[in-house]
PDB file of C-alpha atoms in Angstrom:
ATOM      1  CA  MET A 460       2.781  -4.738 -15.708  1.00 72.00           C
ATOM      2  CA  ASN A 461       1.789  -1.776 -13.578  1.00 93.00           C
ATOM      3  CA  ARG A 462       0.874  -2.657  -9.995  1.00 95.00           C
ATOM      4  CA  GLU A 463       0.014  -0.332  -7.168  1.00 97.00           C
ATOM      5  CA  LYS A 464      -0.481  -0.996  -3.488  1.00 97.00           C
ATOM      6  CA  VAL A 465      -3.407   1.025  -2.142  1.00 97.00           C
ATOM      7  CA  ASN A 466      -3.907   1.466   1.628  1.00 96.00           C
ATOM      8  CA  VAL A 467      -7.498   2.319   2.189  1.00 97.00           C
ATOM      9  CA  SER A 468      -6.610   4.492   5.244  1.00 96.00           C
ATOM     10  CA  ASP A 469      -4.245   6.594   2.997  1.00 97.00           C
ATOM     11  CA  VAL A 470      -6.879   7.162   0.351  1.00 98.00           C
ATOM     12  CA  ILE A 471      -9.662   8.142   2.777  1.00 98.00           C
ATOM     13  CA  GLN A 472      -7.236   9.830   5.301  1.00 97.00           C
ATOM     14  CA  SER A 473      -8.888   7.977   8.175  1.00 97.00           C
ATOM     15  CA  LYS A 474      -8.733   4.772  10.084  1.00 96.00           C
ATOM     16  CA  THR A 475     -12.518   4.520  10.033  1.00 96.00           C
ATOM     17  CA  ALA A 476     -14.140   3.518   6.683  1.00 96.00           C
ATOM     18  CA  VAL A 477     -17.752   4.270   7.385  1.00 96.00           C
ATOM     19  CA  SER A 478     -19.411   6.693   5.005  1.00 96.00           C
ATOM     20  CA  SER A 479     -20.446   6.618   1.454  1.00 95.00           C
ATOM     21  CA  ASP A 480     -18.352   9.867   0.852  1.00 96.00           C
ATOM     22  CA  GLN A 481     -15.245   7.964   1.946  1.00 97.00           C
ATOM     23  CA  GLY A 482     -16.300   5.055  -0.213  1.00 97.00           C
ATOM     24  CA  ARG A 483     -16.425   7.351  -3.277  1.00 97.00           C
ATOM     25  CA  LYS A 484     -12.807   8.377  -2.660  1.00 98.00           C
ATOM     26  CA  LEU A 485     -11.705   4.805  -2.918  1.00 97.00           C
ATOM     27  CA  PHE A 486     -14.091   4.083  -5.846  1.00 97.00           C
ATOM     28  CA  LYS A 487     -12.482   7.037  -7.768  1.00 97.00           C
ATOM     29  CA  LYS A 488      -9.001   5.764  -7.084  1.00 98.00           C
ATOM     30  CA  LEU A 489      -9.786   2.115  -8.166  1.00 97.00           C
ATOM     31  CA  SER A 490     -11.837   3.237 -11.084  1.00 96.00           C
ATOM     32  CA  ALA A 491      -8.991   5.388 -12.390  1.00 97.00           C
ATOM     33  CA  ASN A 492      -6.580   2.535 -11.975  1.00 97.00           C
ATOM     34  CA  ILE A 493      -8.800   0.103 -13.859  1.00 96.00           C
ATOM     35  CA  ASN A 494      -9.158   2.615 -16.730  1.00 95.00           C
ATOM     36  CA  ASN A 495      -5.441   3.095 -16.770  1.00 96.00           C
ATOM     37  CA  LYS A 496      -4.905  -0.743 -16.682  1.00 96.00           C
ATOM     38  CA  VAL A 497      -3.127  -0.568 -13.312  1.00 97.00           C
ATOM     39  CA  PHE A 498      -3.385  -3.751 -11.194  1.00 97.00           C
ATOM     40  CA  THR A 499      -4.297  -2.680  -7.615  1.00 97.00           C
ATOM     41  CA  ASP A 500      -3.874  -4.512  -4.354  1.00 96.00           C
ATOM     42  CA  VAL A 501      -6.169  -2.955  -1.776  1.00 96.00           C
ATOM     43  CA  TYR A 502      -5.166  -3.197   1.844  1.00 95.00           C
ATOM     44  CA  PHE A 503      -7.448  -2.615   4.768  1.00 94.00           C
ATOM     45  CA  ASN A 504      -4.950  -3.277   7.429  1.00 89.00           C
ATOM     46  CA  ASN A 505      -5.018   0.154   9.105  1.00 90.00           C
ATOM     47  CA  ILE A 506      -8.821   0.353   9.156  1.00 93.00           C
ATOM     48  CA  GLU A 507     -10.246   0.069  12.638  1.00 93.00           C
ATOM     49  CA  ILE A 508     -13.951   0.398  11.792  1.00 94.00           C
ATOM     50  CA  LEU A 509     -15.433  -0.789   8.420  1.00 94.00           C
ATOM     51  CA  THR A 510     -19.153  -0.539   7.359  1.00 94.00           C
ATOM     52  CA  THR A 511     -21.108  -2.136   4.556  1.00 91.00           C
ATOM     53  CA  ALA A 512     -22.055   1.448   3.408  1.00 93.00           C
ATOM     54  CA  PHE A 513     -18.354   2.106   2.662  1.00 95.00           C
ATOM     55  CA  LEU A 514     -17.794  -1.200   0.939  1.00 93.00           C
ATOM     56  CA  ASN A 515     -20.975  -1.019  -1.169  1.00 91.00           C
ATOM     57  CA  THR A 516     -19.928   2.440  -2.438  1.00 93.00           C
ATOM     58  CA  SER A 517     -16.321   1.863  -2.943  1.00 94.00           C
ATOM     59  CA  ILE A 518     -16.309  -1.690  -4.297  1.00 91.00           C
ATOM     60  CA  GLY A 519     -19.895  -2.336  -5.131  1.00 87.00           C
ATOM     61  CA  ASN A 520     -20.119   0.578  -7.481  1.00 90.00           C
ATOM     62  CA  LEU A 521     -17.188  -0.724  -9.478  1.00 89.00           C
ATOM     63  CA  TYR A 522     -19.502  -3.585 -10.594  1.00 82.00           C
ATOM     64  CA  GLY A 523     -21.628  -0.939 -12.379  1.00 82.00           C
ATOM     65  CA  THR A 524     -18.778   0.368 -14.282  1.00 88.00           C
ATOM     66  CA  VAL A 525     -16.847  -2.685 -15.409  1.00 87.00           C
ATOM     67  CA  ASP A 526     -17.636  -6.460 -15.755  1.00 83.00           C
ATOM     68  CA  SER A 527     -16.787  -8.800 -12.976  1.00 81.00           C
ATOM     69  CA  LYS A 528     -13.999 -10.415 -15.033  1.00 86.00           C
ATOM     70  CA  THR A 529     -12.145  -7.014 -15.488  1.00 90.00           C
ATOM     71  CA  LEU A 530     -12.719  -6.187 -11.778  1.00 88.00           C
ATOM     72  CA  ASN A 531     -11.270  -9.456 -10.720  1.00 88.00           C
ATOM     73  CA  GLU A 532      -8.293  -9.038 -13.033  1.00 93.00           C
ATOM     74  CA  TYR A 533      -7.384  -5.525 -11.857  1.00 95.00           C
ATOM     75  CA  VAL A 534      -8.397  -5.282  -8.143  1.00 94.00           C
ATOM     76  CA  ALA A 535      -7.327  -7.616  -5.405  1.00 93.00           C
ATOM     77  CA  LEU A 536      -8.755  -7.094  -1.927  1.00 92.00           C
ATOM     78  CA  LYS A 537      -6.097  -8.096   0.596  1.00 92.00           C
ATOM     79  CA  THR A 538      -7.555  -9.192   3.923  1.00 87.00           C
ATOM     80  CA  ASP A 539      -4.361 -10.696   5.447  1.00 85.00           C
ATOM     81  CA  GLY A 540      -3.941  -9.622   9.035  1.00 83.00           C
ATOM     82  CA  LEU A 541      -7.413  -8.223   9.497  1.00 87.00           C
ATOM     83  CA  PRO A 542      -9.420  -9.270  12.371  1.00 90.00           C
ATOM     84  CA  LYS A 543     -11.777 -11.994  11.394  1.00 90.00           C
ATOM     85  CA  SER A 544     -14.893  -9.833  11.840  1.00 89.00           C
ATOM     86  CA  ARG A 545     -13.628  -7.296   9.268  1.00 89.00           C
ATOM     87  CA  ALA A 546     -12.400  -9.920   6.876  1.00 89.00           C
ATOM     88  CA  ASP A 547     -15.835 -11.658   7.093  1.00 90.00           C
ATOM     89  CA  LYS A 548     -17.634  -8.390   6.457  1.00 89.00           C
ATOM     90  CA  ILE A 549     -15.656  -7.824   3.296  1.00 89.00           C
ATOM     91  CA  LYS A 550     -16.349 -11.338   2.111  1.00 88.00           C
ATOM     92  CA  LEU A 551     -20.038 -11.099   2.902  1.00 88.00           C
ATOM     93  CA  VAL A 552     -20.401  -7.832   0.978  1.00 86.00           C
ATOM     94  CA  MET A 553     -18.518  -9.305  -1.941  1.00 84.00           C
ATOM     95  CA  LYS A 554     -20.691 -12.420  -1.967  1.00 84.00           C
ATOM     96  CA  ASN A 555     -23.812 -10.327  -1.915  1.00 82.00           C
ATOM     97  CA  LEU A 556     -22.533  -8.026  -4.818  1.00 79.00           C
ATOM     98  CA  LYS A 557     -21.657 -11.055  -6.863  1.00 74.00           C
ATOM     99  CA  ASN A 558     -25.158 -12.580  -6.308  1.00 75.00           C
ATOM    100  CA  ARG A 559     -26.840  -9.351  -7.219  1.00 70.00           C
ATOM    101  CA  LEU A 560     -24.635  -8.939 -10.345  1.00 65.00           C
ATOM    102  CA  SER A 561     -25.359 -12.504 -11.328  1.00 61.00           C
ATOM    103  CA  THR A 562     -29.167 -11.906 -11.073  1.00 56.00           C
ATOM    104  CA  HIS A 563     -28.783  -8.684 -13.113  1.00 52.00           C
ATOM    105  CA  GLU A 564     -26.790 -10.385 -15.796  1.00 53.00           C
ATOM    106  CA  THR A 565     -29.331 -13.243 -15.930  1.00 47.00           C
ATOM    107  CA  ASN A 566     -32.184 -10.598 -16.334  1.00 48.00           C
ATOM    108  CA  ILE A 567     -30.281  -9.003 -19.216  1.00 48.00           C
ATOM    109  CA  GLU A 568     -29.907 -12.346 -20.897  1.00 49.00           C
ATOM    110  CA  ILE A 569     -33.641 -13.130 -20.490  1.00 50.00           C
ATOM    111  CA  PHE A 570     -35.229  -9.745 -21.076  1.00 50.00           C
ATOM    112  CA  GLY A 571     -32.577  -7.722 -23.005  1.00 55.00           C
ATOM    113  CA  GLU A 572     -30.557  -4.687 -21.914  1.00 53.00           C
ATOM    114  CA  ASP A 573     -33.374  -2.191 -22.712  1.00 47.00           C
ATOM    115  CA  GLU A 574     -35.934  -3.813 -20.412  1.00 44.00           C
ATOM    116  CA  GLU A 575     -36.125  -2.728 -16.792  1.00 42.00           C
ATOM    117  CA  THR A 576     -36.927  -5.656 -14.591  1.00 35.00           C
ATOM    118  CA  THR A 577     -37.457  -6.046 -10.911  1.00 35.00           C
ATOM    119  CA  LEU A 578     -37.472  -9.359  -9.183  1.00 33.00           C
TER     120      LEU A 578
END
């Protein structure tokens, strides 16, 4: 089993994770690891500022490339040691993404994949 520890600050070369451009760097790293079947532990411990724009781009976009079961299997977000506000922000974004994914999957079941639906 291949397992890699990924420090967000190392991937984006910054202690502030605020932009979509930075998020794309982490997205590419995690996407490549999933495609190569590498289990990844993602650590945010050196990040001083964290925005939802970064999280939506880096983590949220993964939901568009793989199903949630695969994502949960290969990517673990480690929030140990983070200030409560940052850990809560990660949890909130993940909850919102899962709710949005659930709605999308329900729409596909009801209307089929080829139909575009907006609720």
